[in-house]
Amino acid sequence: MIYPYEDKYLAEILEVFNLNVPDSFDPSEIIDLKEYLKNYGSTYFVYIENEKIVGACGYYFPETNLGGISWIFTDPKYKGKKIGSKLVKHCIDEIQMNSSITNIEVRTSQFANVFFEKMGFRTQLVEQDYWAKGYDLYAMTMPVLINNITLE
């Protein structure tokens, strides 16, 4: 089940994050995650199964007409169980409640770009060693769909 983030979840979220180091994240990125949760915790969510956090994801609004997906990760033991897809879909649904949003962005890496492509995102920019050495930026976007109509 998906629940809103609360400060009491921080330690467990960091544990799940660390399970994805170094396969998906550089260890230094934990500092950015902590800062993100301080500033955007109200738009962050956890996926809890059997009283344990097994995934997390959030969203933000960087510009008037743009929403963003951020800091998605799952416990590697739960990959392939659609938890990441459910979290991203939940955040997309939340973003779409803002009627001014026409596009959604995600800034990810080469370790997750295919996942986002399957969800409808398209790569706009690739920058090598952006997050850390060996962790490239994939800037991706998708148009918002309302009643299966693209708002662009």
Short mmCIF file of N, CA and C in Angstrom, two decimals:
data_model
loop_
_atom_site.label_atom_id
_atom_site.label_comp_id
_atom_site.label_asym_id
_atom_site.label_seq_id
_atom_site.Cartn_x
_atom_site.Cartn_y
_atom_site.Cartn_z
N MET A 1 0.83 -1.19 0.00
CA MET A 1 0.00 0.00 0.00
C MET A 1 0.88 1.26 0.00
N ILE A 2 0.36 2.30 -0.60
CA ILE A 2 1.07 3.57 -0.69
C ILE A 2 0.57 4.51 0.40
N TYR A 3 1.53 5.11 1.11
CA TYR A 3 1.22 6.03 2.20
C TYR A 3 2.05 7.29 2.05
N PRO A 4 1.52 8.44 2.53
CA PRO A 4 2.32 9.67 2.52
C PRO A 4 3.55 9.53 3.43
N TYR A 5 4.63 10.17 3.02
CA TYR A 5 5.85 10.18 3.81
C TYR A 5 5.62 10.86 5.15
N GLU A 6 6.25 10.31 6.19
CA GLU A 6 6.31 10.93 7.50
C GLU A 6 7.76 10.84 7.97
N ASP A 7 8.17 11.78 8.80
CA ASP A 7 9.55 11.79 9.28
C ASP A 7 9.95 10.47 9.94
N LYS A 8 9.00 9.79 10.55
CA LYS A 8 9.31 8.52 11.21
C LYS A 8 9.80 7.45 10.23
N TYR A 9 9.57 7.65 8.93
CA TYR A 9 10.01 6.69 7.91
C TYR A 9 11.44 6.92 7.43
N LEU A 10 12.05 8.03 7.83
CA LEU A 10 13.34 8.42 7.25
C LEU A 10 14.40 7.32 7.34
N ALA A 11 14.62 6.77 8.51
CA ALA A 11 15.69 5.76 8.67
C ALA A 11 15.45 4.55 7.76
N GLU A 12 14.21 4.12 7.67
CA GLU A 12 13.90 2.95 6.84
C GLU A 12 14.05 3.28 5.35
N ILE A 13 13.67 4.48 4.95
CA ILE A 13 13.86 4.90 3.56
C ILE A 13 15.35 4.92 3.22
N LEU A 14 16.15 5.43 4.11
CA LEU A 14 17.60 5.47 3.86
C LEU A 14 18.18 4.06 3.77
N GLU A 15 17.65 3.14 4.53
CA GLU A 15 18.09 1.74 4.43
C GLU A 15 17.78 1.18 3.04
N VAL A 16 16.57 1.44 2.55
CA VAL A 16 16.19 0.94 1.22
C VAL A 16 17.04 1.62 0.16
N PHE A 17 17.27 2.92 0.31
CA PHE A 17 18.15 3.63 -0.62
C PHE A 17 19.51 2.95 -0.68
N ASN A 18 20.09 2.68 0.49
CA ASN A 18 21.43 2.09 0.55
C ASN A 18 21.49 0.70 -0.07
N LEU A 19 20.37 0.00 -0.14
CA LEU A 19 20.34 -1.29 -0.82
C LEU A 19 20.54 -1.13 -2.33
N ASN A 20 20.36 0.10 -2.83
CA ASN A 20 20.50 0.41 -4.26
C ASN A 20 21.84 1.06 -4.59
N VAL A 21 22.73 1.14 -3.61
CA VAL A 21 24.07 1.69 -3.79
C VAL A 21 25.04 0.51 -3.90
N PRO A 22 25.89 0.45 -4.88
CA PRO A 22 26.16 1.39 -5.96
C PRO A 22 25.46 1.04 -7.27
N ASP A 23 24.58 0.04 -7.28
CA ASP A 23 23.96 -0.41 -8.53
C ASP A 23 23.12 0.66 -9.22
N SER A 24 22.47 1.54 -8.45
CA SER A 24 21.62 2.56 -9.06
C SER A 24 21.96 3.98 -8.62
N PHE A 25 22.59 4.12 -7.48
CA PHE A 25 22.92 5.44 -6.94
C PHE A 25 24.35 5.46 -6.43
N ASP A 26 24.97 6.63 -6.52
CA ASP A 26 26.27 6.84 -5.91
C ASP A 26 26.05 7.09 -4.41
N PRO A 27 26.94 6.61 -3.56
CA PRO A 27 26.76 6.82 -2.12
C PRO A 27 26.58 8.28 -1.72
N SER A 28 27.21 9.19 -2.44
CA SER A 28 27.13 10.62 -2.10
C SER A 28 25.73 11.19 -2.27
N GLU A 29 24.89 10.51 -3.04
CA GLU A 29 23.55 11.05 -3.30
C GLU A 29 22.62 11.00 -2.09
N ILE A 30 22.99 10.27 -1.05
CA ILE A 30 22.15 10.20 0.14
C ILE A 30 21.97 11.57 0.78
N ILE A 31 22.99 12.43 0.65
CA ILE A 31 22.90 13.80 1.17
C ILE A 31 21.78 14.56 0.47
N ASP A 32 21.71 14.43 -0.86
CA ASP A 32 20.67 15.10 -1.64
C ASP A 32 19.29 14.54 -1.29
N LEU A 33 19.19 13.24 -1.08
CA LEU A 33 17.91 12.63 -0.71
C LEU A 33 17.42 13.19 0.62
N LYS A 34 18.28 13.26 1.60
CA LYS A 34 17.88 13.81 2.91
C LYS A 34 17.38 15.24 2.77
N GLU A 35 18.10 16.04 1.99
CA GLU A 35 17.70 17.44 1.78
C GLU A 35 16.36 17.51 1.05
N TYR A 36 16.19 16.65 0.05
CA TYR A 36 14.93 16.60 -0.69
C TYR A 36 13.77 16.31 0.26
N LEU A 37 13.94 15.33 1.13
CA LEU A 37 12.86 14.96 2.04
C LEU A 37 12.53 16.08 3.02
N LYS A 38 13.52 16.88 3.41
CA LYS A 38 13.27 18.04 4.27
C LYS A 38 12.37 19.04 3.56
N ASN A 39 12.65 19.25 2.27
CA ASN A 39 11.94 20.29 1.51
C ASN A 39 10.66 19.82 0.83
N TYR A 40 10.60 18.55 0.45
CA TYR A 40 9.46 18.06 -0.34
C TYR A 40 8.81 16.82 0.26
N GLY A 41 8.97 16.62 1.54
CA GLY A 41 8.37 15.45 2.19
C GLY A 41 6.87 15.38 2.03
N SER A 42 6.21 16.52 1.86
CA SER A 42 4.75 16.53 1.74
C SER A 42 4.26 15.94 0.42
N THR A 43 5.17 15.77 -0.56
CA THR A 43 4.79 15.18 -1.84
C THR A 43 5.61 13.91 -2.11
N TYR A 44 5.94 13.22 -1.04
CA TYR A 44 6.72 11.99 -1.14
C TYR A 44 5.89 10.85 -0.54
N PHE A 45 6.09 9.65 -1.07
CA PHE A 45 5.27 8.51 -0.67
C PHE A 45 6.13 7.28 -0.45
N VAL A 46 5.64 6.41 0.41
CA VAL A 46 6.31 5.13 0.65
C VAL A 46 5.35 4.00 0.30
N TYR A 47 5.93 2.90 -0.11
CA TYR A 47 5.16 1.69 -0.38
C TYR A 47 5.49 0.72 0.75
N ILE A 48 4.47 0.34 1.50
CA ILE A 48 4.66 -0.55 2.64
C ILE A 48 3.99 -1.89 2.36
N GLU A 49 4.77 -2.94 2.56
CA GLU A 49 4.26 -4.30 2.41
C GLU A 49 4.74 -5.10 3.63
N ASN A 50 3.83 -5.78 4.27
CA ASN A 50 4.14 -6.55 5.48
C ASN A 50 4.85 -5.69 6.52
N GLU A 51 4.31 -4.48 6.72
CA GLU A 51 4.80 -3.53 7.72
C GLU A 51 6.25 -3.09 7.49
N LYS A 52 6.69 -3.17 6.23
CA LYS A 52 8.06 -2.81 5.88
C LYS A 52 8.04 -1.91 4.65
N ILE A 53 8.83 -0.85 4.65
CA ILE A 53 8.95 0.01 3.47
C ILE A 53 9.79 -0.74 2.44
N VAL A 54 9.22 -0.90 1.25
CA VAL A 54 9.91 -1.60 0.17
C VAL A 54 10.12 -0.71 -1.05
N GLY A 55 9.65 0.53 -0.98
CA GLY A 55 9.84 1.47 -2.08
C GLY A 55 9.41 2.86 -1.69
N ALA A 56 9.85 3.84 -2.49
CA ALA A 56 9.50 5.24 -2.23
C ALA A 56 9.61 6.03 -3.52
N CYS A 57 8.84 7.12 -3.59
CA CYS A 57 8.84 7.99 -4.77
C CYS A 57 8.13 9.28 -4.42
N GLY A 58 8.51 10.36 -5.10
CA GLY A 58 7.86 11.64 -4.86
C GLY A 58 7.68 12.44 -6.13
N TYR A 59 7.10 13.63 -5.96
CA TYR A 59 6.92 14.53 -7.09
C TYR A 59 7.13 15.96 -6.62
N TYR A 60 7.27 16.85 -7.58
CA TYR A 60 7.49 18.27 -7.30
C TYR A 60 7.01 19.07 -8.51
N PHE A 61 6.97 20.39 -8.36
CA PHE A 61 6.56 21.29 -9.44
C PHE A 61 7.67 22.32 -9.68
N PRO A 62 8.61 22.04 -10.61
CA PRO A 62 9.71 22.97 -10.84
C PRO A 62 9.33 24.22 -11.63
N GLU A 63 8.26 24.14 -12.41
CA GLU A 63 7.80 25.27 -13.21
C GLU A 63 6.27 25.26 -13.22
N THR A 64 5.68 26.34 -13.69
CA THR A 64 4.23 26.48 -13.68
C THR A 64 3.51 25.35 -14.40
N ASN A 65 4.00 24.95 -15.57
CA ASN A 65 3.32 23.93 -16.37
C ASN A 65 4.01 22.56 -16.32
N LEU A 66 4.90 22.38 -15.36
CA LEU A 66 5.72 21.16 -15.34
C LEU A 66 5.66 20.50 -13.97
N GLY A 67 5.47 19.19 -13.99
CA GLY A 67 5.58 18.38 -12.78
C GLY A 67 6.77 17.47 -12.92
N GLY A 68 7.29 16.99 -11.81
CA GLY A 68 8.46 16.12 -11.86
C GLY A 68 8.34 14.93 -10.93
N ILE A 69 8.87 13.80 -11.36
CA ILE A 69 8.95 12.59 -10.55
C ILE A 69 10.36 12.55 -9.96
N SER A 70 10.47 12.16 -8.69
CA SER A 70 11.78 12.19 -8.06
C SER A 70 12.00 11.08 -7.06
N TRP A 71 13.27 10.74 -6.91
CA TRP A 71 13.75 9.83 -5.89
C TRP A 71 12.93 8.55 -5.78
N ILE A 72 12.84 7.83 -6.90
CA ILE A 72 12.16 6.54 -6.87
C ILE A 72 13.19 5.43 -6.71
N PHE A 73 12.91 4.53 -5.79
CA PHE A 73 13.73 3.34 -5.61
C PHE A 73 12.93 2.31 -4.83
N THR A 74 13.30 1.06 -5.02
CA THR A 74 12.65 -0.04 -4.31
C THR A 74 13.72 -0.98 -3.75
N ASP A 75 13.32 -1.74 -2.79
CA ASP A 75 14.17 -2.79 -2.26
C ASP A 75 14.45 -3.75 -3.42
N PRO A 76 15.72 -4.02 -3.73
CA PRO A 76 16.03 -4.90 -4.87
C PRO A 76 15.33 -6.26 -4.82
N LYS A 77 15.00 -6.74 -3.64
CA LYS A 77 14.29 -8.02 -3.52
C LYS A 77 12.87 -7.93 -4.07
N TYR A 78 12.36 -6.71 -4.22
CA TYR A 78 10.99 -6.50 -4.70
C TYR A 78 10.93 -6.01 -6.14
N LYS A 79 12.07 -5.91 -6.81
CA LYS A 79 12.06 -5.48 -8.22
C LYS A 79 11.29 -6.50 -9.04
N GLY A 80 10.58 -6.00 -10.03
CA GLY A 80 9.77 -6.86 -10.89
C GLY A 80 8.38 -7.13 -10.34
N LYS A 81 8.05 -6.55 -9.19
CA LYS A 81 6.73 -6.77 -8.58
C LYS A 81 5.81 -5.57 -8.78
N LYS A 82 6.20 -4.67 -9.71
CA LYS A 82 5.39 -3.50 -10.10
C LYS A 82 5.26 -2.43 -9.01
N ILE A 83 6.07 -2.51 -7.96
CA ILE A 83 6.00 -1.51 -6.91
C ILE A 83 6.44 -0.14 -7.44
N GLY A 84 7.52 -0.11 -8.19
CA GLY A 84 7.98 1.15 -8.78
C GLY A 84 6.95 1.75 -9.71
N SER A 85 6.34 0.91 -10.53
CA SER A 85 5.30 1.39 -11.45
C SER A 85 4.11 1.96 -10.69
N LYS A 86 3.71 1.31 -9.62
CA LYS A 86 2.58 1.79 -8.82
C LYS A 86 2.92 3.13 -8.18
N LEU A 87 4.13 3.26 -7.67
CA LEU A 87 4.54 4.53 -7.06
C LEU A 87 4.58 5.66 -8.09
N VAL A 88 5.17 5.41 -9.25
CA VAL A 88 5.23 6.45 -10.28
C VAL A 88 3.82 6.81 -10.75
N LYS A 89 2.98 5.83 -10.98
CA LYS A 89 1.60 6.09 -11.41
C LYS A 89 0.87 6.93 -10.36
N HIS A 90 1.08 6.61 -9.10
CA HIS A 90 0.46 7.38 -8.01
C HIS A 90 0.90 8.85 -8.08
N CYS A 91 2.20 9.06 -8.28
CA CYS A 91 2.71 10.43 -8.37
C CYS A 91 2.20 11.15 -9.61
N ILE A 92 2.11 10.44 -10.72
CA ILE A 92 1.55 11.04 -11.95
C ILE A 92 0.10 11.46 -11.70
N ASP A 93 -0.67 10.61 -11.05
CA ASP A 93 -2.06 10.95 -10.73
C ASP A 93 -2.13 12.19 -9.85
N GLU A 94 -1.23 12.29 -8.88
CA GLU A 94 -1.20 13.48 -8.01
C GLU A 94 -0.85 14.73 -8.82
N ILE A 95 0.15 14.62 -9.69
CA ILE A 95 0.57 15.75 -10.52
C ILE A 95 -0.58 16.21 -11.41
N GLN A 96 -1.31 15.26 -11.98
CA GLN A 96 -2.38 15.59 -12.92
C GLN A 96 -3.56 16.29 -12.25
N MET A 97 -3.61 16.29 -10.93
CA MET A 97 -4.67 17.04 -10.24
C MET A 97 -4.46 18.54 -10.40
N ASN A 98 -3.24 18.94 -10.74
CA ASN A 98 -2.93 20.34 -11.00
C ASN A 98 -3.21 20.59 -12.49
N SER A 99 -4.29 21.27 -12.78
CA SER A 99 -4.75 21.43 -14.17
C SER A 99 -3.81 22.27 -15.04
N SER A 100 -2.85 22.97 -14.45
CA SER A 100 -1.93 23.78 -15.27
C SER A 100 -0.77 22.95 -15.82
N ILE A 101 -0.61 21.72 -15.36
CA ILE A 101 0.53 20.89 -15.78
C ILE A 101 0.28 20.29 -17.16
N THR A 102 1.23 20.49 -18.06
CA THR A 102 1.13 19.93 -19.42
C THR A 102 2.16 18.84 -19.67
N ASN A 103 3.26 18.85 -18.89
CA ASN A 103 4.31 17.85 -19.06
C ASN A 103 4.84 17.41 -17.70
N ILE A 104 5.37 16.20 -17.68
CA ILE A 104 5.99 15.65 -16.47
C ILE A 104 7.42 15.27 -16.84
N GLU A 105 8.36 15.63 -15.96
CA GLU A 105 9.76 15.31 -16.20
C GLU A 105 10.26 14.31 -15.17
N VAL A 106 11.31 13.63 -15.54
CA VAL A 106 12.07 12.84 -14.60
C VAL A 106 13.53 13.00 -14.96
N ARG A 107 14.36 13.19 -13.96
CA ARG A 107 15.81 13.29 -14.16
C ARG A 107 16.38 12.04 -13.50
N THR A 108 16.77 11.09 -14.31
CA THR A 108 17.18 9.78 -13.83
C THR A 108 18.56 9.43 -14.36
N SER A 109 18.90 8.17 -14.31
CA SER A 109 20.20 7.71 -14.79
C SER A 109 20.03 6.59 -15.80
N GLN A 110 21.15 6.12 -16.31
CA GLN A 110 21.13 5.02 -17.27
C GLN A 110 20.64 3.72 -16.63
N PHE A 111 20.50 3.71 -15.33
CA PHE A 111 20.05 2.51 -14.63
C PHE A 111 18.53 2.41 -14.57
N ALA A 112 17.83 3.53 -14.88
CA ALA A 112 16.37 3.52 -14.78
C ALA A 112 15.67 4.08 -16.02
N ASN A 113 16.43 4.53 -17.01
CA ASN A 113 15.78 5.17 -18.16
C ASN A 113 14.84 4.23 -18.91
N VAL A 114 15.17 2.97 -19.02
CA VAL A 114 14.30 2.02 -19.73
C VAL A 114 12.98 1.84 -18.98
N PHE A 115 13.04 1.79 -17.66
CA PHE A 115 11.83 1.71 -16.82
C PHE A 115 10.91 2.88 -17.15
N PHE A 116 11.47 4.10 -17.21
CA PHE A 116 10.65 5.27 -17.50
C PHE A 116 10.17 5.30 -18.94
N GLU A 117 10.96 4.80 -19.88
CA GLU A 117 10.50 4.70 -21.26
C GLU A 117 9.25 3.83 -21.35
N LYS A 118 9.22 2.73 -20.62
CA LYS A 118 8.05 1.84 -20.61
C LYS A 118 6.82 2.54 -20.06
N MET A 119 7.03 3.57 -19.24
CA MET A 119 5.92 4.31 -18.65
C MET A 119 5.49 5.48 -19.53
N GLY A 120 6.18 5.70 -20.66
CA GLY A 120 5.79 6.76 -21.58
C GLY A 120 6.70 7.96 -21.62
N PHE A 121 7.77 7.97 -20.84
CA PHE A 121 8.72 9.08 -20.87
C PHE A 121 9.68 8.92 -22.04
N ARG A 122 10.13 10.04 -22.58
CA ARG A 122 11.07 10.05 -23.69
C ARG A 122 12.30 10.87 -23.32
N THR A 123 13.47 10.36 -23.68
CA THR A 123 14.73 11.02 -23.35
C THR A 123 14.89 12.30 -24.15
N GLN A 124 15.21 13.39 -23.46
CA GLN A 124 15.44 14.69 -24.08
C GLN A 124 16.92 15.07 -24.07
N LEU A 125 17.66 14.55 -23.08
CA LEU A 125 19.05 14.95 -22.90
C LEU A 125 19.77 13.87 -22.12
N VAL A 126 21.01 13.59 -22.50
CA VAL A 126 21.89 12.69 -21.75
C VAL A 126 23.18 13.45 -21.45
N GLU A 127 23.61 13.42 -20.19
CA GLU A 127 24.85 14.07 -19.80
C GLU A 127 25.66 13.09 -18.95
N GLN A 128 26.84 12.73 -19.46
CA GLN A 128 27.67 11.75 -18.77
C GLN A 128 28.21 12.28 -17.45
N ASP A 129 28.33 11.36 -16.49
CA ASP A 129 28.92 11.64 -15.18
C ASP A 129 28.25 12.82 -14.47
N TYR A 130 26.95 12.99 -14.66
CA TYR A 130 26.23 14.12 -14.07
C TYR A 130 26.04 13.95 -12.56
N TRP A 131 25.51 12.83 -12.14
CA TRP A 131 25.22 12.60 -10.72
C TRP A 131 26.50 12.31 -9.94
N ALA A 132 27.37 11.54 -10.57
CA ALA A 132 28.69 11.18 -10.03
C ALA A 132 29.41 10.45 -11.16
N LYS A 133 30.67 10.16 -11.01
CA LYS A 133 31.40 9.44 -12.06
C LYS A 133 30.73 8.09 -12.30
N GLY A 134 30.34 7.87 -13.58
CA GLY A 134 29.68 6.62 -13.94
C GLY A 134 28.17 6.64 -13.78
N TYR A 135 27.61 7.78 -13.36
CA TYR A 135 26.16 7.92 -13.16
C TYR A 135 25.67 9.08 -14.04
N ASP A 136 25.15 8.72 -15.21
CA ASP A 136 24.76 9.71 -16.22
C ASP A 136 23.36 10.24 -15.97
N LEU A 137 23.13 11.48 -16.38
CA LEU A 137 21.81 12.09 -16.33
C LEU A 137 21.03 11.70 -17.59
N TYR A 138 19.82 11.25 -17.40
CA TYR A 138 18.85 11.09 -18.48
C TYR A 138 17.68 11.99 -18.12
N ALA A 139 17.57 13.11 -18.82
CA ALA A 139 16.44 14.02 -18.63
C ALA A 139 15.34 13.56 -19.57
N MET A 140 14.19 13.21 -19.00
CA MET A 140 13.11 12.62 -19.77
C MET A 140 11.81 13.37 -19.48
N THR A 141 10.91 13.39 -20.47
CA THR A 141 9.60 14.02 -20.27
C THR A 141 8.50 13.18 -20.89
N MET A 142 7.30 13.45 -20.45
CA MET A 142 6.10 12.88 -21.07
C MET A 142 4.98 13.91 -20.98
N PRO A 143 4.11 13.97 -21.99
CA PRO A 143 2.99 14.89 -21.91
C PRO A 143 1.93 14.35 -20.95
N VAL A 144 1.19 15.26 -20.34
CA VAL A 144 0.09 14.88 -19.46
C VAL A 144 -1.08 14.46 -20.33
N LEU A 145 -1.73 13.39 -19.94
CA LEU A 145 -2.93 12.92 -20.64
C LEU A 145 -4.15 13.09 -19.74
N ILE A 146 -5.14 13.75 -20.24
CA ILE A 146 -6.43 13.88 -19.55
C ILE A 146 -7.48 13.26 -20.47
N ASN A 147 -8.15 12.26 -19.99
CA ASN A 147 -9.14 11.54 -20.82
C ASN A 147 -8.52 11.08 -22.14
N ASN A 148 -7.27 10.59 -22.06
CA ASN A 148 -6.53 10.09 -23.21
C ASN A 148 -6.25 11.14 -24.28
N ILE A 149 -6.30 12.42 -23.90
CA ILE A 149 -5.98 13.51 -24.82
C ILE A 149 -4.68 14.15 -24.33
N THR A 150 -3.71 14.29 -25.22
CA THR A 150 -2.43 14.89 -24.86
C THR A 150 -2.59 16.38 -24.73
N LEU A 151 -2.09 16.95 -23.61
CA LEU A 151 -2.13 18.40 -23.39
C LEU A 151 -0.77 18.98 -23.74
N GLU A 152 -0.55 19.35 -24.97
CA GLU A 152 0.70 19.98 -25.38
C GLU A 152 0.41 21.20 -26.20
#
